[in-house]
XYZ file of C-alpha atoms in Angstrom:
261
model
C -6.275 -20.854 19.069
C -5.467 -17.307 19.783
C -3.809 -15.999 23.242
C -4.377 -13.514 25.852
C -1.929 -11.078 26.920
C -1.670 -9.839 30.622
C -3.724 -7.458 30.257
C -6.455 -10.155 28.687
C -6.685 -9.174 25.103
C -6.633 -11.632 22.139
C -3.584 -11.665 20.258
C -1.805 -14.596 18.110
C -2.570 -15.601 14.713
C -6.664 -16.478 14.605
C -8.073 -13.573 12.464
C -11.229 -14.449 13.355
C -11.342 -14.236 16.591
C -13.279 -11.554 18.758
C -10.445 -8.612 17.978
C -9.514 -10.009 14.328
C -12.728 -10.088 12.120
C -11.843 -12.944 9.675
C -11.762 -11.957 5.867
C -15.413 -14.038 5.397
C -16.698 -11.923 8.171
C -18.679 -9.379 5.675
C -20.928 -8.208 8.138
C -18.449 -7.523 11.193
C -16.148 -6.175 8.702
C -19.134 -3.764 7.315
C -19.570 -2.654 11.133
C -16.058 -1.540 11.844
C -15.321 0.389 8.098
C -19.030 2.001 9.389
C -17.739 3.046 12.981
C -13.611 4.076 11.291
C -15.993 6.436 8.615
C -18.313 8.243 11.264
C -15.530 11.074 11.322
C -13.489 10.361 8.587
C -12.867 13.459 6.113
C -10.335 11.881 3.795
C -8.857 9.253 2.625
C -5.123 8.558 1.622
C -5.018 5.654 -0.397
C -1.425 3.246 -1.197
C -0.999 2.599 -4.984
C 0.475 -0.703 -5.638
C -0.993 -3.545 -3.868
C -4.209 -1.353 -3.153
C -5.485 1.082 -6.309
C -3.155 -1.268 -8.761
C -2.655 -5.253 -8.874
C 1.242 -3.504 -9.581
C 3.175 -5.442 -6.822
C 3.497 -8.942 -8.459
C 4.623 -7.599 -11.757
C 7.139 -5.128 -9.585
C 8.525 -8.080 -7.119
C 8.849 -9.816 -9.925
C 11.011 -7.134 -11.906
C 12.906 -6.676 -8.701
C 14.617 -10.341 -8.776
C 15.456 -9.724 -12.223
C 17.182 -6.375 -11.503
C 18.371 -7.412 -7.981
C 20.282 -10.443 -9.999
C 21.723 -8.362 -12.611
C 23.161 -6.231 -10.081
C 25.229 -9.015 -8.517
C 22.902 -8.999 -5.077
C 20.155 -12.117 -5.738
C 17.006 -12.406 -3.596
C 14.486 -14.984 -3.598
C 10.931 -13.916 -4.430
C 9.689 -14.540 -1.362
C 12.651 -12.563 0.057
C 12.077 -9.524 -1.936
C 8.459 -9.448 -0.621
C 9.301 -9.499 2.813
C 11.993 -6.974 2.429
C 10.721 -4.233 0.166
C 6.972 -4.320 -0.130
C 5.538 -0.813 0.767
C 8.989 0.908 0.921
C 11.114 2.883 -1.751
C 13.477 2.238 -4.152
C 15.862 3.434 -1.757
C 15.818 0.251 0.320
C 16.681 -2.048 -2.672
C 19.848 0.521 -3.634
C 20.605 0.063 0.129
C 20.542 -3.616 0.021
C 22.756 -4.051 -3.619
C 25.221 -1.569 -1.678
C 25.657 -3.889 1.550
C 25.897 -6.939 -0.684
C 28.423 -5.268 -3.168
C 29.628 -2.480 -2.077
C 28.398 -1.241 -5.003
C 26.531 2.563 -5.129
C 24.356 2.213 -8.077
C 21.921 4.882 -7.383
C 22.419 6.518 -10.479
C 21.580 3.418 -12.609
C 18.721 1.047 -10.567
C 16.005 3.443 -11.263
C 16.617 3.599 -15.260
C 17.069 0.170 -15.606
C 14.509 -0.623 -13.409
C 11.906 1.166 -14.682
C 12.457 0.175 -18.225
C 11.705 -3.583 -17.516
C 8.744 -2.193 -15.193
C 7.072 -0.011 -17.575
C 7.366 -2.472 -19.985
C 5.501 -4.659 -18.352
C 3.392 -2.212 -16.885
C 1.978 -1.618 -20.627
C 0.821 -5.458 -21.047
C 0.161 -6.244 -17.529
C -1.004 -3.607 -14.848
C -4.837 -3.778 -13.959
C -6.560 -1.958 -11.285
C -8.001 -3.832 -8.096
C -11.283 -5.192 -8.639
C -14.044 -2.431 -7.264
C -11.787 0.672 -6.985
C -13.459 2.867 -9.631
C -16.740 2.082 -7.096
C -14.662 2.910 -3.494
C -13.685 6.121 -4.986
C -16.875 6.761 -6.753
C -18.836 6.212 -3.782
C -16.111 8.633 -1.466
C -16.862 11.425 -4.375
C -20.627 10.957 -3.713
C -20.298 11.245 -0.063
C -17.864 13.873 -0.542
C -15.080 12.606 1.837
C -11.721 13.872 0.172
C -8.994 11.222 -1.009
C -5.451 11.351 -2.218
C -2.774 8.865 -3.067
C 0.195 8.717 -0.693
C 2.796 5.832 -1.974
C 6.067 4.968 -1.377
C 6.027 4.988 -5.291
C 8.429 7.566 -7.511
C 6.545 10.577 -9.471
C 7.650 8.801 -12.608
C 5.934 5.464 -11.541
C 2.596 7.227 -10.340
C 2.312 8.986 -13.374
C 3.118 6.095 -15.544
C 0.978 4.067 -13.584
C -2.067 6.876 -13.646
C -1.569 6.802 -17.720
C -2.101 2.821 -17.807
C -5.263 2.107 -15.477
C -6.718 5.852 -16.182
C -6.894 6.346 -12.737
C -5.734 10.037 -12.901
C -9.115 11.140 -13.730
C -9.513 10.659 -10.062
C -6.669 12.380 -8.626
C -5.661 14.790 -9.978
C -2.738 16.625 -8.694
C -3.700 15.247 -5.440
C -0.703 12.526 -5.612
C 1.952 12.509 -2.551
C 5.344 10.575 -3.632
C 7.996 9.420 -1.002
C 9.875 11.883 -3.433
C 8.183 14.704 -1.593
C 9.449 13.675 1.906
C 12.963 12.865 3.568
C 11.773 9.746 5.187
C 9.851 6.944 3.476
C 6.700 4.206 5.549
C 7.366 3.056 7.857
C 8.164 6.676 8.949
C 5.176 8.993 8.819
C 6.143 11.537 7.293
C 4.673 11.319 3.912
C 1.067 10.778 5.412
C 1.671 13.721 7.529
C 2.661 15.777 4.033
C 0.095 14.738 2.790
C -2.800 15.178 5.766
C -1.245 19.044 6.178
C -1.284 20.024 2.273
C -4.748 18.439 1.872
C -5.791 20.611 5.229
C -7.025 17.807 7.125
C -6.317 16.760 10.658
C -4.513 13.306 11.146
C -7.128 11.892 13.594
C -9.652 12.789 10.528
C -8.166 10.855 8.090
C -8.226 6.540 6.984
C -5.172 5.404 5.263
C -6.159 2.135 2.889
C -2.551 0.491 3.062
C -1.433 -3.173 1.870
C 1.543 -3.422 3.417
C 3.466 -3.762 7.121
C 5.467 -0.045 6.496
C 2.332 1.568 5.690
C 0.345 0.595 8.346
C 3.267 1.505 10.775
C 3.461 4.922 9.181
C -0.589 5.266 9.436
C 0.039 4.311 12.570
C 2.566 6.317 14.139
C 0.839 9.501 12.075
C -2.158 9.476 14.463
C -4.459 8.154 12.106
C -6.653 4.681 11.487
C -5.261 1.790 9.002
C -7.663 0.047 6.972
C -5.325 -3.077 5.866
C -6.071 -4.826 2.477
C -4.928 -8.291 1.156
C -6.633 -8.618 -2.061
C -3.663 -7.817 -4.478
C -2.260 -10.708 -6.607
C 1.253 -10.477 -4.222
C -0.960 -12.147 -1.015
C -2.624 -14.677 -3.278
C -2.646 -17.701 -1.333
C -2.093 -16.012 2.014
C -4.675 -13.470 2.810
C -5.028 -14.728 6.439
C -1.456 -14.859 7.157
C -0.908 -10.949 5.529
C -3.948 -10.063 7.575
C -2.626 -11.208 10.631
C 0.974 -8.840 9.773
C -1.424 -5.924 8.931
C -3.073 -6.459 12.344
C -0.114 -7.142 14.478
C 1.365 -3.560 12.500
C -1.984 -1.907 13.859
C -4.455 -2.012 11.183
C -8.549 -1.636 12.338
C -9.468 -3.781 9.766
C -8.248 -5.738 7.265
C -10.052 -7.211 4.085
C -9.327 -8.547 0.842
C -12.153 -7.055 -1.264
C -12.403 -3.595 -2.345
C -16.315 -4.345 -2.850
C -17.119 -4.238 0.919
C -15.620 -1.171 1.183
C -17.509 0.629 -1.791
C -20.595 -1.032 -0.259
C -20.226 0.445 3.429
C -19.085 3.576 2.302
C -21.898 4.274 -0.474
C -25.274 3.081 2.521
């Protein structure tokens, strides 16, 4: 049962109550993406977790490399720690646990065991090529702004052929001094595109990027449909919506849908 603040709005964990639409809520869910979209003139979309079913493969990676490096982490632990943030956050941890400074090394070796995996496993969300297809046809601009390294976008844009999309409209937390959950790569990203914050949706799967969406001005639609939340969509929902998110779904399909009426 959810609460009430003072101030009598619902808060707690029941996603489906009046404020949370629950994930099976299609049609309230339809209604809100309609309402966020009324002045909406682009769209800057997270890669892993949201274009790319990347983050269990990456996670994954990540307790391998964390282990070799003498600084071990649960799964579950790496999840809560690093999903939607750079690869300086891991280098950070390995340093406090070691007081080793591996910068210089983690990204090699990490992205060897990625890509390599990245070649046999990496898949694109169910319904993307549609969600973009349908923002084309409107003609409502989009970009990708992730947390992600040039050299992972682009490898990942060579896998799932998703470059055909983009173009050179990719934003890396390489282009900005602060990573989500600061703002500042959204608010790169908004300026270079010429768009106005309060224009713009960011699609975002994880706690850091909904903060940054958040404190850039502009609205959050959450999604928990990646292979990482399997098992937990209301739970993730429920972090997205506590981080500020408008909505949150787990299917790219509703979104294509509401976007292409």
């Amino acid at each position: 049962m959810a609460d009430k603040n003072k101030d009598g709005n619902v808060t707690g964990n029941d996603v489906a109550d009046a404020s949370r639409p629950g994930l099976d809520q299609r049609t309230t869910a339809a209604d809100t993406i309609t309402r966020l979209l009324d002045d909406c003139q682009i769209v800057l979309f997270d890669c892993d977790g949201v274009l790319v079913d990347s983050e269990p493969i990456s996670l994954a990676t990540l307790v391998d490399v964390l282990d070799h490096f003498g600084a071990p982490l649960t799964f579950k632990e790496v999840a809560d720690k690093f999903t939607g943030r750079s690869s300086s956050a891991p280098i950070d941890h390995i340093r406090v646990e070691t007081g080793r400074d591996i910068k210089t090394e983690f990204k090699p070796f990490f992205y060897e065991k990625l890509f390599a995996r990245y070649d046999i496993e990496l898949r694109k969300i169910g319904d993307i090529d549609a969600v973009l297809e349908a923002l084309r046809s409107r003609k409502i601009a989009f970009c990708i702004s992730s947390s992600s390294s040039v050299e992972r976008l682009e490898k990942t844009m060579t896998v799932t052929g998703l470059g055909q999309w983009f173009d050179d409209r990719i934003y890396s937390a390489d282009f900005v001094r602060n990573g989500k959950p600061a703002p500042d790569l959204f608010l790169h990203a908004c300026a270079d595109m010429g768009f106005a914050p309060k224009s713009t949706i960011v699609i975002e799967d994880s706690v850091a990027g909904v903060t940054a969406a958040v404190a850039a001005g502009m609205k959050c639609i959450g999604f928990v449909g990646g292979g990482h939340y399997d098992g937990q969509h209301s739970e993730a929902a429920n972090r997205l919506y506590d981080a500020g998110a408008d909505i949150v779904i787990d299917d790219m399909g509703i979104l294509a849908a509401v976007i292409a009426a």
